[in-house]
mmCIF file of C-alpha atoms and ligand atoms in Angstrom:
data_model
loop_
_atom_site.group_PDB
_atom_site.id
_atom_site.type_symbol
_atom_site.label_atom_id
_atom_site.label_comp_id
_atom_site.label_asym_id
_atom_site.label_seq_id
_atom_site.Cartn_x
_atom_site.Cartn_y
_atom_site.Cartn_z
ATOM 1 C CA MET A 1 -50.802 -0.220 -23.448
ATOM 2 C CA ASN A 2 -52.789 -3.391 -22.824
ATOM 3 C CA GLU A 3 -50.596 -5.137 -25.309
ATOM 4 C CA LEU A 4 -47.516 -4.251 -23.191
ATOM 5 C CA GLU A 5 -49.131 -5.213 -19.922
ATOM 6 C CA ASP A 6 -50.060 -8.631 -21.464
ATOM 7 C CA LEU A 7 -46.460 -8.975 -22.542
ATOM 8 C CA VAL A 8 -45.153 -8.413 -19.125
ATOM 9 C CA ARG A 9 -47.675 -10.921 -17.700
ATOM 10 C CA THR A 10 -46.813 -13.500 -20.307
ATOM 11 C CA ALA A 11 -43.090 -12.997 -19.488
ATOM 12 C CA GLN A 12 -43.741 -13.337 -15.720
ATOM 13 C CA ALA A 13 -45.703 -16.550 -16.274
ATOM 14 C CA ALA A 14 -42.977 -17.941 -18.576
ATOM 15 C CA PHE A 15 -40.266 -17.208 -15.960
ATOM 16 C CA VAL A 16 -42.284 -18.702 -13.016
ATOM 17 C CA ALA A 17 -42.819 -21.878 -15.237
ATOM 18 C CA SER A 18 -39.050 -22.284 -15.715
ATOM 19 C CA SER A 19 -37.870 -24.726 -13.159
ATOM 20 C CA THR A 20 -34.191 -24.741 -14.052
ATOM 21 C CA ALA A 21 -31.628 -22.029 -14.851
ATOM 22 C CA ASN A 22 -31.367 -23.326 -18.373
ATOM 23 C CA ASP A 23 -35.159 -23.030 -18.869
ATOM 24 C CA LEU A 24 -35.069 -19.517 -17.541
ATOM 25 C CA GLU A 25 -32.317 -18.440 -19.986
ATOM 26 C CA ASN A 26 -34.314 -19.816 -22.860
ATOM 27 C CA ALA A 27 -37.483 -17.872 -21.653
ATOM 28 C CA LYS A 28 -35.412 -14.754 -21.274
ATOM 29 C CA ALA A 29 -34.263 -14.947 -24.952
ATOM 30 C CA GLN A 30 -37.970 -14.890 -26.073
ATOM 31 C CA PHE A 31 -38.617 -11.513 -24.376
ATOM 32 C CA LEU A 32 -35.238 -9.766 -23.962
ATOM 33 C CA GLY A 33 -32.970 -11.507 -26.505
ATOM 34 C CA LYS A 34 -31.706 -9.970 -29.880
ATOM 35 C CA SER A 35 -34.828 -11.100 -31.757
ATOM 36 C CA GLY A 36 -37.055 -11.209 -28.657
ATOM 37 C CA ARG A 37 -40.424 -9.402 -28.272
ATOM 38 C CA ILE A 38 -38.946 -6.164 -26.695
ATOM 39 C CA THR A 39 -36.504 -5.781 -29.592
ATOM 40 C CA GLU A 40 -39.204 -6.306 -32.100
ATOM 41 C CA LEU A 41 -41.332 -3.578 -30.414
ATOM 42 C CA MET A 42 -38.325 -1.211 -30.448
ATOM 43 C CA LYS A 43 -37.845 -1.772 -34.141
ATOM 44 C CA GLY A 44 -41.636 -1.114 -34.774
ATOM 45 C CA MET A 45 -41.242 2.462 -33.541
ATOM 46 C CA ALA A 46 -39.285 3.567 -36.567
ATOM 47 C CA ALA A 47 -42.414 4.776 -38.431
ATOM 48 C CA LEU A 48 -43.720 6.766 -35.493
ATOM 49 C CA SER A 49 -43.559 10.661 -35.111
ATOM 50 C CA VAL A 50 -41.097 12.216 -32.570
ATOM 51 C CA GLU A 51 -43.931 12.835 -30.104
ATOM 52 C CA GLU A 52 -45.264 9.261 -30.406
ATOM 53 C CA LYS A 53 -41.777 7.779 -30.116
ATOM 54 C CA LYS A 54 -41.271 9.488 -26.739
ATOM 55 C CA THR A 55 -44.445 8.082 -25.233
ATOM 56 C CA ARG A 56 -44.237 4.650 -26.944
ATOM 57 C CA GLY A 57 -40.428 4.368 -26.097
ATOM 58 C CA ALA A 58 -41.094 5.194 -22.395
ATOM 59 C CA ALA A 59 -43.875 2.621 -22.153
ATOM 60 C CA ILE A 60 -41.694 -0.150 -23.848
ATOM 61 C CA ASN A 61 -38.862 0.712 -21.527
ATOM 62 C CA ALA A 62 -41.130 0.346 -18.538
ATOM 63 C CA ALA A 63 -42.331 -3.002 -19.684
ATOM 64 C CA LYS A 64 -38.703 -4.056 -20.361
ATOM 65 C CA GLN A 65 -37.730 -3.023 -16.777
ATOM 66 C CA ALA A 66 -40.639 -5.020 -15.454
ATOM 67 C CA ILE A 67 -39.720 -8.112 -17.434
ATOM 68 C CA GLU A 68 -36.102 -7.693 -16.298
ATOM 69 C CA GLY A 69 -37.312 -7.326 -12.630
ATOM 70 C CA ALA A 70 -39.327 -10.506 -12.980
ATOM 71 C CA LEU A 71 -36.364 -12.361 -14.520
ATOM 72 C CA ASN A 72 -33.908 -11.397 -11.670
ATOM 73 C CA GLU A 73 -36.612 -12.366 -9.040
ATOM 74 C CA ARG A 74 -36.859 -15.774 -10.734
ATOM 75 C CA ARG A 75 -33.110 -16.191 -10.993
ATOM 76 C CA GLN A 76 -32.768 -15.399 -7.226
ATOM 77 C CA ALA A 77 -35.630 -17.846 -6.436
ATOM 78 C CA LEU A 78 -34.053 -20.674 -8.516
ATOM 79 C CA ALA A 79 -30.567 -20.111 -6.928
ATOM 80 C CA ASP A 80 -32.076 -20.084 -3.435
ATOM 81 C CA ALA A 81 -33.914 -23.421 -4.137
ATOM 82 C CA GLU A 82 -30.757 -24.946 -5.425
ATOM 83 C CA LEU A 83 -28.767 -23.903 -2.358
ATOM 84 C CA GLN A 84 -31.516 -25.288 -0.073
ATOM 85 C CA ALA A 85 -31.471 -28.686 -2.012
ATOM 86 C CA GLN A 86 -27.692 -28.843 -1.761
ATOM 87 C CA LEU A 87 -27.748 -28.084 2.034
ATOM 88 C CA LYS A 88 -30.416 -30.723 2.496
ATOM 89 C CA ALA A 89 -28.326 -33.235 0.574
ATOM 90 C CA GLU A 90 -25.243 -32.411 2.585
ATOM 91 C CA ALA A 91 -26.965 -32.312 5.845
ATOM 92 C CA LEU A 92 -24.549 -32.971 8.787
ATOM 93 C CA ASP A 93 -25.638 -34.119 12.184
ATOM 94 C CA VAL A 94 -23.042 -32.412 14.304
ATOM 95 C CA THR A 95 -24.505 -34.121 17.388
ATOM 96 C CA LEU A 96 -23.466 -37.603 16.173
ATOM 97 C CA PRO A 97 -20.562 -39.307 18.004
ATOM 98 C CA GLY A 98 -17.218 -39.061 16.058
ATOM 99 C CA ARG A 99 -15.981 -42.123 14.167
ATOM 100 C CA GLN A 100 -13.399 -43.941 16.104
ATOM 101 C CA ARG A 101 -9.949 -44.711 14.455
ATOM 102 C CA ALA A 102 -9.260 -48.271 15.244
ATOM 103 C CA GLN A 103 -5.844 -48.670 16.951
ATOM 104 C CA GLY A 104 -3.646 -51.460 15.459
ATOM 105 C CA GLY A 105 -0.613 -53.045 16.923
ATOM 106 C CA LEU A 106 2.478 -54.813 15.677
ATOM 107 C CA HIS A 107 2.142 -58.468 14.770
ATOM 108 C CA PRO A 108 3.828 -60.884 17.235
ATOM 109 C CA VAL A 109 6.324 -61.857 14.482
ATOM 110 C CA SER A 110 7.275 -58.209 13.870
ATOM 111 C CA LEU A 111 7.633 -57.665 17.602
ATOM 112 C CA THR A 112 9.835 -60.735 18.011
ATOM 113 C CA LEU A 113 11.950 -59.648 15.059
ATOM 114 C CA GLU A 114 12.391 -56.104 16.554
ATOM 115 C CA ARG A 115 13.329 -57.713 19.910
ATOM 116 C CA ILE A 116 15.835 -60.073 18.427
ATOM 117 C CA GLU A 117 17.476 -57.297 16.347
ATOM 118 C CA GLY A 118 17.646 -55.150 19.474
ATOM 119 C CA ILE A 119 19.362 -57.859 21.456
ATOM 120 C CA PHE A 120 21.905 -58.734 18.777
ATOM 121 C CA GLY A 121 22.386 -55.042 18.039
ATOM 122 C CA SER A 122 23.473 -54.563 21.723
ATOM 123 C CA MET A 123 25.990 -57.359 21.183
ATOM 124 C CA GLY A 124 27.538 -55.632 18.233
ATOM 125 C CA PHE A 125 25.870 -57.616 15.369
ATOM 126 C CA GLU A 126 25.018 -56.069 12.047
ATOM 127 C CA VAL A 127 21.656 -56.937 10.456
ATOM 128 C CA ALA A 128 21.718 -58.190 6.833
ATOM 129 C CA ASP A 129 18.892 -58.687 4.423
ATOM 130 C CA GLY A 130 18.746 -60.948 1.457
ATOM 131 C CA PRO A 131 16.499 -62.317 -1.377
ATOM 132 C CA GLU A 132 13.769 -64.839 -0.580
ATOM 133 C CA ILE A 133 14.107 -66.256 -4.186
ATOM 134 C CA GLU A 134 17.539 -67.909 -4.157
ATOM 135 C CA THR A 135 19.737 -69.739 -6.551
ATOM 136 C CA ASP A 136 20.620 -73.336 -5.893
ATOM 137 C CA TRP A 137 24.212 -72.292 -5.332
ATOM 138 C CA PHE A 138 23.545 -70.080 -2.363
ATOM 139 C CA ASN A 139 20.803 -72.200 -0.752
ATOM 140 C CA PHE A 140 22.546 -75.533 -1.059
ATOM 141 C CA THR A 141 25.806 -75.974 -3.067
ATOM 142 C CA ALA A 142 27.898 -73.236 -1.486
ATOM 143 C CA LEU A 143 26.720 -74.599 1.817
ATOM 144 C CA ASN A 144 28.464 -77.824 1.056
ATOM 145 C CA THR A 145 25.220 -79.554 -0.028
ATOM 146 C CA PRO A 146 25.758 -80.713 -3.582
ATOM 147 C CA ALA A 147 22.940 -81.862 -5.844
ATOM 148 C CA ASP A 148 23.099 -85.534 -4.747
ATOM 149 C CA HIS A 149 23.389 -84.816 -0.967
ATOM 150 C CA PRO A 150 20.716 -86.588 1.135
ATOM 151 C CA ALA A 151 20.435 -83.663 3.398
ATOM 152 C CA ARG A 152 18.605 -81.807 0.492
ATOM 153 C CA SER A 153 15.576 -84.073 0.997
ATOM 154 C CA MET A 154 15.016 -82.458 4.504
ATOM 155 C CA HIS A 155 14.529 -79.132 2.717
ATOM 156 C CA ASP A 156 11.883 -79.824 0.151
ATOM 157 C CA THR A 157 10.765 -76.572 -1.173
ATOM 158 C CA PHE A 158 9.039 -74.512 -3.856
ATOM 159 C CA TYR A 159 10.924 -74.338 -7.071
ATOM 160 C CA VAL A 160 10.377 -71.289 -9.478
ATOM 161 C CA GLU A 161 11.343 -70.775 -13.112
ATOM 162 C CA GLY A 162 15.024 -70.540 -14.119
ATOM 163 C CA GLY A 163 16.415 -72.990 -11.528
ATOM 164 C CA HIS A 164 15.584 -70.667 -8.625
ATOM 165 C CA LEU A 165 13.858 -71.749 -5.462
ATOM 166 C CA LEU A 166 12.232 -70.139 -2.449
ATOM 167 C CA ARG A 167 14.956 -70.272 0.191
ATOM 168 C CA THR A 168 14.502 -73.122 2.638
ATOM 169 C CA HIS A 169 16.600 -71.334 5.434
ATOM 170 C CA THR A 170 18.444 -68.152 6.157
ATOM 171 C CA SER A 171 21.774 -69.806 5.791
ATOM 172 C CA PRO A 172 22.419 -68.670 2.149
ATOM 173 C CA MET A 173 22.900 -65.204 3.764
ATOM 174 C CA GLN A 174 26.159 -66.611 5.461
ATOM 175 C CA ILE A 175 27.531 -66.984 1.915
ATOM 176 C CA ARG A 176 26.204 -63.723 0.585
ATOM 177 C CA HIS A 177 27.383 -61.718 3.548
ATOM 178 C CA ALA A 178 30.764 -63.388 3.776
ATOM 179 C CA VAL A 179 31.439 -62.996 -0.001
ATOM 180 C CA GLN A 180 30.622 -59.285 0.236
ATOM 181 C CA HIS A 181 32.842 -58.935 3.258
ATOM 182 C CA VAL A 182 35.823 -60.588 1.574
ATOM 183 C CA LYS A 183 35.288 -58.429 -1.516
ATOM 184 C CA ARG A 184 35.163 -55.293 0.774
ATOM 185 C CA TYR A 185 38.471 -56.096 2.383
ATOM 186 C CA ARG A 186 40.244 -57.665 -0.565
ATOM 187 C CA ASP A 187 43.173 -55.063 -0.507
ATOM 188 C CA ARG A 188 43.830 -55.703 3.207
ATOM 189 C CA ILE A 189 43.540 -59.507 2.815
ATOM 190 C CA ASP A 190 45.906 -59.464 -0.166
ATOM 191 C CA ALA A 191 48.407 -57.319 1.793
ATOM 192 C CA GLY A 192 48.463 -60.038 4.534
ATOM 193 C CA GLN A 193 46.711 -57.667 7.043
ATOM 194 C CA GLY A 194 43.631 -59.907 7.471
ATOM 195 C CA MET A 195 39.980 -58.901 7.592
ATOM 196 C CA PRO A 196 37.925 -57.512 10.305
ATOM 197 C CA GLU A 197 35.532 -60.032 12.082
ATOM 198 C CA ILE A 198 32.129 -60.876 10.620
ATOM 199 C CA ARG A 199 29.362 -60.493 13.136
ATOM 200 C CA VAL A 200 26.005 -60.493 11.575
ATOM 201 C CA ILE A 201 22.422 -61.738 11.840
ATOM 202 C CA ALA A 202 20.160 -62.243 8.964
ATOM 203 C CA PRO A 203 16.388 -62.518 9.789
ATOM 204 C CA GLY A 204 13.779 -63.268 7.170
ATOM 205 C CA ARG A 205 11.096 -65.375 5.586
ATOM 206 C CA THR A 206 11.825 -69.021 4.604
ATOM 207 C CA TYR A 207 9.905 -71.667 2.863
ATOM 208 C CA ARG A 208 9.452 -75.453 3.085
ATOM 209 C CA VAL A 209 6.871 -78.052 2.139
ATOM 210 C CA ASP A 210 5.668 -78.475 5.800
ATOM 211 C CA SER A 211 2.364 -77.873 7.689
ATOM 212 C CA ASP A 212 1.213 -78.797 11.143
ATOM 213 C CA ALA A 213 0.857 -76.979 14.525
ATOM 214 C CA THR A 214 4.599 -76.272 14.827
ATOM 215 C CA HIS A 215 5.506 -76.179 11.100
ATOM 216 C CA SER A 216 4.365 -73.789 8.539
ATOM 217 C CA PRO A 217 5.054 -73.657 4.766
ATOM 218 C CA MET A 218 6.260 -69.994 5.100
ATOM 219 C CA PHE A 219 8.148 -69.271 8.393
ATOM 220 C CA HIS A 220 10.776 -67.033 9.740
ATOM 221 C CA GLN A 221 14.294 -67.762 10.788
ATOM 222 C CA VAL A 222 17.146 -65.694 12.189
ATOM 223 C CA GLU A 223 20.580 -66.617 11.163
ATOM 224 C CA ALA A 224 23.709 -65.607 13.109
ATOM 225 C CA LEU A 225 27.238 -65.758 11.763
ATOM 226 C CA VAL A 226 30.526 -64.881 13.436
ATOM 227 C CA ILE A 227 33.781 -65.444 11.772
ATOM 228 C CA ASP A 228 37.258 -64.251 13.148
ATOM 229 C CA GLU A 229 40.544 -65.864 14.268
ATOM 230 C CA GLY A 230 40.151 -68.146 17.284
ATOM 231 C CA ILE A 231 36.329 -68.430 17.329
ATOM 232 C CA ASN A 232 35.304 -71.659 19.158
ATOM 233 C CA LEU A 233 32.279 -73.502 20.465
ATOM 234 C CA GLY A 234 32.553 -71.595 23.756
ATOM 235 C CA HIS A 235 31.807 -68.338 21.886
ATOM 236 C CA LEU A 236 28.781 -70.056 20.254
ATOM 237 C CA LYS A 237 27.475 -71.300 23.714
ATOM 238 C CA TRP A 238 27.906 -68.015 25.324
ATOM 239 C CA THR A 239 26.163 -66.152 22.568
ATOM 240 C CA VAL A 240 23.191 -68.491 22.436
ATOM 241 C CA GLU A 241 22.872 -68.399 26.261
ATOM 242 C CA GLU A 242 23.073 -64.541 26.510
ATOM 243 C CA PHE A 243 20.596 -64.143 23.657
ATOM 244 C CA CYS A 244 18.118 -66.657 25.397
ATOM 245 C CA LYS A 245 18.425 -64.880 28.714
ATOM 246 C CA ALA A 246 17.705 -61.504 27.112
ATOM 247 C CA PHE A 247 14.948 -62.711 24.835
ATOM 248 C CA PHE A 248 13.019 -64.616 27.517
ATOM 249 C CA GLU A 249 13.942 -62.094 30.222
ATOM 250 C CA ILE A 250 15.158 -64.678 32.699
ATOM 251 C CA ASP A 251 18.475 -64.767 34.552
ATOM 252 C CA LYS A 252 18.629 -68.447 35.029
ATOM 253 C CA ILE A 253 18.383 -70.738 32.056
ATOM 254 C CA GLU A 254 19.707 -74.158 31.288
ATOM 255 C CA LEU A 255 20.555 -75.100 27.792
ATOM 256 C CA ARG A 256 21.307 -78.556 26.383
ATOM 257 C CA ALA A 257 23.359 -79.046 23.254
ATOM 258 C CA ARG A 258 22.576 -82.161 21.245
ATOM 259 C CA PRO A 259 24.908 -83.397 18.569
ATOM 260 C CA SER A 260 23.284 -83.011 15.048
ATOM 261 C CA PHE A 261 24.265 -82.892 11.452
ATOM 262 C CA PHE A 262 24.342 -80.154 8.870
ATOM 263 C CA PRO A 263 26.546 -80.342 5.836
ATOM 264 C CA PHE A 264 27.620 -76.671 6.307
ATOM 265 C CA THR A 265 28.697 -76.944 10.009
ATOM 266 C CA GLU A 266 31.221 -79.314 11.759
ATOM 267 C CA PRO A 267 30.502 -80.054 14.532
ATOM 268 C CA SER A 268 26.777 -79.453 14.416
ATOM 269 C CA LEU A 269 24.541 -78.837 17.558
ATOM 270 C CA GLU A 270 20.931 -78.371 18.288
ATOM 271 C CA TRP A 271 19.896 -76.331 21.263
ATOM 272 C CA ASP A 272 17.235 -77.164 23.814
ATOM 273 C CA MET A 273 16.147 -75.169 26.750
ATOM 274 C CA ARG A 274 15.058 -76.644 30.163
ATOM 275 C CA CYS A 275 11.399 -75.956 30.824
ATOM 276 C CA ASP A 276 8.376 -76.985 32.749
ATOM 277 C CA ARG A 277 5.261 -77.915 30.773
ATOM 278 C CA SER A 278 3.475 -79.855 33.543
ATOM 279 C CA VAL A 279 0.696 -77.154 33.723
ATOM 280 C CA PRO A 280 -1.402 -77.409 30.480
ATOM 281 C CA GLY A 281 -1.111 -74.271 28.403
ATOM 282 C CA LYS A 282 1.718 -72.869 30.567
ATOM 283 C CA ILE A 283 5.456 -72.963 29.972
ATOM 284 C CA THR A 284 8.133 -72.011 32.540
ATOM 285 C CA PHE A 285 11.738 -71.799 31.638
ATOM 286 C CA GLY A 286 14.754 -72.599 33.866
ATOM 287 C CA THR A 287 13.045 -75.293 35.835
ATOM 288 C CA GLY A 288 11.141 -78.562 35.232
ATOM 289 C CA ASN A 289 12.022 -81.802 33.449
ATOM 290 C CA ASP A 290 11.166 -80.998 29.896
ATOM 291 C CA TRP A 291 13.341 -79.677 27.018
ATOM 292 C CA LEU A 292 12.287 -77.457 24.223
ATOM 293 C CA GLU A 293 14.033 -77.119 20.814
ATOM 294 C CA LEU A 294 15.202 -73.673 19.991
ATOM 295 C CA GLY A 295 17.304 -74.007 16.901
ATOM 296 C CA SER A 296 20.338 -75.426 15.179
ATOM 297 C CA SER A 297 24.016 -74.345 15.049
ATOM 298 C CA GLY A 298 27.555 -75.383 14.544
ATOM 299 C CA MET A 299 31.137 -74.342 13.697
ATOM 300 C CA VAL A 300 31.173 -73.187 10.072
ATOM 301 C CA HIS A 301 32.541 -76.029 7.745
ATOM 302 C CA ARG A 302 35.921 -75.423 6.283
ATOM 303 C CA LYS A 303 34.463 -75.912 2.844
ATOM 304 C CA VAL A 304 31.909 -73.225 3.444
ATOM 305 C CA LEU A 305 34.639 -70.743 4.401
ATOM 306 C CA GLU A 306 36.583 -71.626 1.373
ATOM 307 C CA ASN A 307 33.504 -71.167 -0.882
ATOM 308 C CA CYS A 308 33.345 -67.647 0.395
ATOM 309 C CA GLY A 309 37.079 -67.037 -0.284
ATOM 310 C CA ILE A 310 38.119 -67.211 3.441
ATOM 311 C CA ASP A 311 41.278 -68.732 4.475
ATOM 312 C CA SER A 312 40.023 -71.643 6.602
ATOM 313 C CA GLY A 313 43.518 -72.196 8.092
ATOM 314 C CA ARG A 314 43.371 -68.748 9.704
ATOM 315 C CA TYR A 315 39.701 -68.122 10.335
ATOM 316 C CA GLN A 316 37.061 -70.065 12.281
ATOM 317 C CA GLY A 317 33.399 -69.195 12.727
ATOM 318 C CA PHE A 318 30.112 -70.284 14.229
ATOM 319 C CA ALA A 319 26.594 -69.950 12.948
ATOM 320 C CA PHE A 320 23.171 -70.716 14.151
ATOM 321 C CA GLY A 321 19.666 -70.506 12.842
ATOM 322 C CA PHE A 322 16.630 -70.161 15.033
ATOM 323 C CA GLY A 323 13.051 -70.325 14.225
ATOM 324 C CA LEU A 324 11.669 -66.877 14.783
ATOM 325 C CA ASP A 325 7.918 -67.894 14.821
ATOM 326 C CA ARG A 326 8.772 -70.665 17.241
ATOM 327 C CA MET A 327 10.550 -68.049 19.535
ATOM 328 C CA ALA A 328 7.428 -65.953 19.318
ATOM 329 C CA MET A 329 5.222 -69.025 20.214
ATOM 330 C CA LEU A 330 7.352 -69.588 23.363
ATOM 331 C CA LYS A 331 7.619 -66.024 24.358
ATOM 332 C CA TYR A 332 3.883 -65.440 24.161
ATOM 333 C CA SER A 333 2.659 -69.024 24.920
ATOM 334 C CA MET A 334 0.934 -69.517 21.614
ATOM 335 C CA PRO A 335 0.140 -73.246 20.856
ATOM 336 C CA ASP A 336 -0.332 -73.187 17.084
ATOM 337 C CA ILE A 337 2.085 -71.565 14.454
ATOM 338 C CA ARG A 338 -0.677 -71.539 11.757
ATOM 339 C CA SER A 339 -2.619 -68.834 13.647
ATOM 340 C CA PHE A 340 0.337 -66.387 12.948
ATOM 341 C CA PHE A 341 -0.639 -66.276 9.246
ATOM 342 C CA GLU A 342 -4.512 -66.434 9.362
ATOM 343 C CA ALA A 343 -4.941 -62.660 9.884
ATOM 344 C CA ASP A 344 -7.746 -63.345 12.392
ATOM 345 C CA LEU A 345 -8.323 -60.172 14.448
ATOM 346 C CA ARG A 346 -9.880 -62.089 17.277
ATOM 347 C CA TRP A 347 -6.644 -64.055 17.720
ATOM 348 C CA LEU A 348 -4.571 -60.851 17.769
ATOM 349 C CA LYS A 349 -6.941 -59.270 20.322
ATOM 350 C CA HIS A 350 -6.861 -62.396 22.501
ATOM 351 C CA TYR A 351 -3.177 -62.096 22.846
ATOM 352 C CA GLY A 352 -3.269 -58.317 23.265
ATOM 353 C CA PHE A 353 -1.708 -57.453 19.784
ATOM 354 C CA ALA A 354 -4.680 -55.435 18.700
ATOM 355 C CA ALA A 355 -6.696 -52.900 20.771
ATOM 356 C CA LEU A 356 -9.662 -54.232 22.609
ATOM 357 C CA ASP A 357 -11.898 -51.545 24.103
ATOM 358 C CA LEU A 358 -11.057 -48.085 22.944
ATOM 359 C CA PRO A 359 -12.728 -44.849 24.156
ATOM 360 C CA THR A 360 -14.689 -43.200 21.334
ATOM 361 C CA LEU A 361 -15.083 -39.465 20.977
ATOM 362 C CA ASP A 362 -18.475 -39.421 22.731
ATOM 363 C CA GLY A 363 -16.928 -41.165 25.758
ATOM 364 C CA GLY A 364 -18.367 -44.663 25.191
ATOM 365 C CA LEU A 365 -16.453 -47.806 24.546
ATOM 366 C CA SER A 366 -16.174 -49.551 21.176
ATOM 367 C CA LYS A 367 -16.347 -53.306 20.973
HETATM 368 C C1 FA5 B 401 18.364 -74.999 9.465
HETATM 369 O O1 FA5 B 401 17.430 -74.451 8.832
HETATM 370 C C2 FA5 B 401 19.729 -74.494 9.485
HETATM 371 N N1 FA5 B 401 19.914 -73.664 8.337
HETATM 372 C C3 FA5 B 401 20.099 -73.856 10.778
HETATM 373 C C4 FA5 B 401 21.551 -73.715 10.954
HETATM 374 C C5 FA5 B 401 22.098 -72.395 10.724
HETATM 375 C C6 FA5 B 401 22.357 -74.756 11.410
HETATM 376 C C7 FA5 B 401 23.471 -72.236 10.876
HETATM 377 C C8 FA5 B 401 23.674 -74.625 11.529
HETATM 378 C C9 FA5 B 401 24.297 -73.331 11.382
HETATM 379 P P1 FA5 B 401 16.611 -76.488 10.792
HETATM 380 O O2 FA5 B 401 16.090 -77.184 9.604
HETATM 381 O O3 FA5 B 401 16.753 -77.303 12.052
HETATM 382 O O4 FA5 B 401 18.086 -75.858 10.395
HETATM 383 O O5 FA5 B 401 15.712 -75.222 11.209
HETATM 384 C C10 FA5 B 401 16.040 -74.340 12.199
HETATM 385 C C11 FA5 B 401 14.746 -73.889 12.969
HETATM 386 O O6 FA5 B 401 13.921 -73.362 12.108
HETATM 387 C C12 FA5 B 401 14.120 -75.101 13.645
HETATM 388 O O7 FA5 B 401 14.685 -75.299 14.909
HETATM 389 C C13 FA5 B 401 12.751 -74.547 13.812
HETATM 390 O O8 FA5 B 401 12.728 -73.662 15.017
HETATM 391 C C14 FA5 B 401 12.571 -73.653 12.564
HETATM 392 N N2 FA5 B 401 11.750 -74.381 11.524
HETATM 393 C C15 FA5 B 401 12.221 -75.254 10.651
HETATM 394 N N3 FA5 B 401 11.155 -75.663 9.791
HETATM 395 C C16 FA5 B 401 10.065 -74.918 10.190
HETATM 396 C C17 FA5 B 401 8.741 -74.900 9.786
HETATM 397 N N4 FA5 B 401 8.271 -75.558 8.686
HETATM 398 N N5 FA5 B 401 7.875 -73.988 10.389
HETATM 399 C C18 FA5 B 401 8.406 -73.284 11.402
HETATM 400 N N6 FA5 B 401 9.657 -73.325 11.895
HETATM 401 C C19 FA5 B 401 10.433 -74.083 11.237
#
């Protein structure tokens, strides 16, 4: 009997010494496994008499149950310890204040773009989109600016492989859109029924080798194109004026048209707006003795219409291209165009385009 009590004690000690579930299973095999100590003792009963087998068998069974009891107890203890360790590792302080989700805002260029699209949308203009990597044909040649034309030097740009370039203005969209329009109404045009008017704006990114406070190597323009029978300079002036009134939210503006030159428009005009800049850092429109350049425009050149397959004897058009970033600078009184592309949160916060003090979940204020 002592031998069995010893065995139980040895098993209990081995289980207690097992610090992991794996160790415990190995220890179990030594006592309760197929070739473990209990199995060996069972096998040893073969030579005993029936009476002896009864007493010996009962004693071995009792020892086996004691060992199994000790094993289960240790298993439970290890599982509890593991759970405690996990709970400790994943401890959560529910009294901590919640993490605040920072509130972003739209960039002034995006807001300006949305605003411009909204205003022209209300005037019945479609919005067209086109590639920023252009061919020489769309960016220059189709716009009546052949390879040897001096006007090309004003649009120094970034050339990429395969004779392509980063577009220097949004005017190539005039050609792309007009060509598509003619294609779409080919049957009507061929039947002598004419085509519906073109009334479209094309905003987007443009590129030039330029950099100072009012020029950036990547900037945004918005192009407008209207082509129909009987379009004249009066339509151009009215559209520019109405757009400016809506954009700057003022009823009284005074525009000045200056003669200019673009190979793709004839005549060509640049538009300035009367303003007052006598107070440093402040600009007021509609009064004052100063003029601010807004953008360029003109009546679409006969050759450009013809390059798009449009009958220049029947149709006339106007087009203009305004600097979108410049419009944003004027609208929000921002002095330096380079700040637009520096992704400086302090600048966005300063002009109110990113949240400043937001309430956190614990009622405090974030900085
Ligand atoms: C053009 O780009 C012509 N395509 C506009 C046009 C369209 C004329 C249709 C006639 C008919 P211009 O180079 O002037 O024109 O540029 C137009 C406007 O883009 C400028 O008035 C200015 O507001 C803006 N701009 C030009 N270069 C830059 C630059 N580097 N950074 C920021 N804005 C610029």
